[in-house]
Coordinates of C-alpha atoms in Angstrom, one line a residue:
M1 CA -112.8 14.3 115.9
A2 CA -112.0 10.1 117.6
Y3 CA -114.5 10.1 120.3
I4 CA -112.5 7.9 123.1
M5 CA -114.4 6.0 125.2
V6 CA -113.6 5.8 128.8
D7 CA -114.1 3.4 132.3
I8 CA -111.8 3.0 135.3
E9 CA -111.6 1.0 138.3
S10 CA -109.6 2.9 141.2
D11 CA -108.9 1.3 144.7
G12 CA -110.5 4.6 146.1
P13 CA -111.6 8.3 145.8
I14 CA -109.0 9.7 144.3
P15 CA -105.6 9.4 142.5
G16 CA -102.4 10.3 144.1
D17 CA -103.7 9.3 147.6
Y18 CA -105.4 6.3 146.0
S19 CA -104.1 4.3 142.3
M20 CA -105.8 3.4 139.5
I21 CA -106.1 0.1 139.4
S22 CA -107.5 -1.2 135.8
F23 CA -108.7 1.1 132.9
G24 CA -110.6 0.1 129.4
A25 CA -110.6 3.0 126.3
V26 CA -112.9 2.0 122.7
L27 CA -112.4 4.2 119.9
V28 CA -115.9 5.6 119.2
S29 CA -116.5 3.9 115.6
N30 CA -119.6 1.3 114.6
D31 CA -117.5 -1.7 115.2
L32 CA -116.2 -0.4 118.6
N33 CA -112.6 -2.6 117.4
E34 CA -109.9 -1.1 118.6
T35 CA -109.7 -1.2 122.5
F36 CA -106.9 -0.8 125.3
Y37 CA -106.5 -2.4 128.6
G38 CA -104.0 -1.1 130.7
K39 CA -103.7 -3.0 134.5
L40 CA -101.5 -1.3 136.6
K41 CA -100.1 -2.4 139.7
P42 CA -100.8 0.1 142.8
I43 CA -98.8 3.3 143.7
S44 CA -100.0 4.3 146.8
E45 CA -100.0 1.6 150.2
K46 CA -102.9 3.8 151.0
F47 CA -106.0 1.2 149.4
I48 CA -110.6 0.3 150.2
P49 CA -110.2 -2.9 149.7
E50 CA -114.1 -2.6 149.2
A51 CA -113.7 -0.4 146.8
L52 CA -111.5 -2.5 145.1
A53 CA -113.6 -5.5 145.5
V54 CA -116.1 -3.5 142.2
S55 CA -112.9 -4.4 140.6
G56 CA -113.0 -8.2 140.8
H57 CA -108.5 -8.2 142.0
T58 CA -107.1 -8.2 145.1
R59 CA -104.2 -6.6 146.1
E60 CA -102.4 -9.5 145.6
D61 CA -103.6 -9.1 142.3
V62 CA -102.9 -5.8 142.5
L63 CA -99.4 -6.1 143.1
S64 CA -98.2 -8.1 140.6
F65 CA -99.1 -5.3 137.4
D66 CA -97.6 -3.3 134.7
D67 CA -95.2 0.3 136.2
P68 CA -98.6 2.4 135.5
K69 CA -95.2 4.6 133.1
K70 CA -95.2 1.9 131.4
V71 CA -99.3 1.4 130.7
M72 CA -100.2 4.8 130.8
L73 CA -96.8 5.7 127.6
E74 CA -98.8 2.3 125.7
F75 CA -102.6 4.0 125.7
A76 CA -100.8 7.4 124.0
E77 CA -99.0 5.2 122.0
W78 CA -103.0 3.8 121.2
I79 CA -104.3 7.0 120.5
K80 CA -101.7 8.4 118.3
K81 CA -102.3 5.5 116.6
V82 CA -106.0 4.8 116.3
C83 CA -107.5 8.7 116.5
K84 CA -106.8 10.3 112.9
D85 CA -107.4 13.3 114.5
R86 CA -107.9 15.6 117.6
P87 CA -108.6 12.6 120.4
I88 CA -112.8 13.6 122.5
F89 CA -112.2 11.7 125.9
I90 CA -116.3 10.3 127.2
S91 CA -117.1 8.2 129.7
D92 CA -119.8 7.3 132.2
N93 CA -118.8 10.1 135.3
N94 CA -116.4 11.7 133.5
G95 CA -115.6 13.3 137.3
F96 CA -114.5 9.9 138.5
D97 CA -113.2 8.9 135.3
W98 CA -110.7 11.7 133.7
M99 CA -109.9 12.4 137.0
F100 CA -107.8 9.8 137.4
I101 CA -107.1 9.2 133.3
C102 CA -105.6 13.4 133.5
W103 CA -103.6 13.1 136.5
Y104 CA -102.0 9.2 135.6
F105 CA -101.2 11.0 132.3
H106 CA -99.2 14.2 134.0
H107 CA -98.0 12.1 136.3
F108 CA -96.3 9.7 134.6
T109 CA -96.2 10.8 130.8
G110 CA -95.8 15.0 131.1
E111 CA -99.2 15.2 129.0
N112 CA -102.5 14.8 128.9
P113 CA -103.0 13.5 125.1
F114 CA -106.9 14.3 125.3
G115 CA -105.9 17.5 126.6
F116 CA -107.9 19.7 129.8
S117 CA -111.9 18.5 127.8
S118 CA -113.9 15.5 128.5
Q119 CA -117.2 14.9 127.4
N120 CA -120.4 12.7 130.2
L121 CA -122.2 10.5 128.1
G122 CA -125.4 10.8 130.9
S123 CA -125.1 14.2 130.8
L124 CA -125.3 14.5 127.4
Y125 CA -127.5 11.9 127.4
K126 CA -129.9 14.6 129.3
G127 CA -130.0 17.1 127.3
I128 CA -130.6 15.2 124.3
E129 CA -133.3 13.7 126.8
K130 CA -134.0 17.5 128.0
D131 CA -134.7 15.4 131.2
T132 CA -132.0 15.9 134.3
F133 CA -133.7 12.5 135.9
K134 CA -133.0 10.4 132.3
T135 CA -130.0 7.7 132.7
F136 CA -128.9 6.6 129.5
K137 CA -127.9 2.9 131.0
H138 CA -130.1 1.2 129.5
L139 CA -128.3 1.8 125.2
R140 CA -125.9 -0.3 126.9
K141 CA -125.8 -4.5 125.1
T142 CA -123.2 -4.8 126.5
T143 CA -123.4 -5.9 130.2
H144 CA -121.6 -3.9 132.8
T145 CA -119.2 -6.1 134.2
H146 CA -117.4 -3.1 136.1
H147 CA -115.0 -4.8 133.3
P148 CA -113.1 -1.7 132.4
V149 CA -113.4 -2.5 128.2
D150 CA -116.8 -4.5 128.5
D151 CA -118.9 -1.2 130.4
A152 CA -116.9 1.3 128.3
K153 CA -117.9 -0.9 125.2
G154 CA -121.2 -0.5 126.2
N155 CA -120.5 3.6 127.6
A156 CA -120.0 3.0 123.5
E157 CA -122.8 1.0 122.9
A158 CA -125.3 3.9 123.9
L159 CA -123.1 6.4 122.5
L160 CA -124.2 5.1 119.5
T161 CA -127.9 4.0 119.9
M162 CA -128.2 7.8 120.8
K163 CA -126.2 9.1 117.5
Y164 CA -128.5 6.7 114.9
E165 CA -131.2 6.9 116.9
Y166 CA -131.9 9.5 118.7
G167 CA -130.2 12.0 115.6
L168 CA -127.2 12.9 117.7
K169 CA -124.9 14.9 115.8
I170 CA -121.8 13.6 116.3
K171 CA -118.9 12.9 114.0
F172 CA -117.2 9.3 114.6

């Protein structure tokens, strides 16, 4: 299986009514050198200024981003290129990140290469520690910047630490 760590930025709480502004993905491997970055033009007139501000972009910026269908098709091709077998979606907040990626894939390409399931990095760490109040965020090496590639990479680094220092049985 090929684990793909994903992070998204949006201008609101749900896909369809609001837009995914950008996302980053990293193939989880020892070198973390396979990455994808997509910047997407809004699909809706609605946006929450405070949510958009988290991404570091203005409304004017995002209006010049790429066509969402083009970006999602490119992402699907990237997944095919870097995965030798089944891609597994994993993220820090899979409830949020997954709903945008899944919705955008189905809406713009007709299918989701990840299938119908996702993994949550935080829950995985809580299971390792056997404590639902623990957080993995101290395991990141790359600073959390809200640039989705940086954030996905930091989360992938945390997953690698869980593998090598905590004995997590996971194959890359």
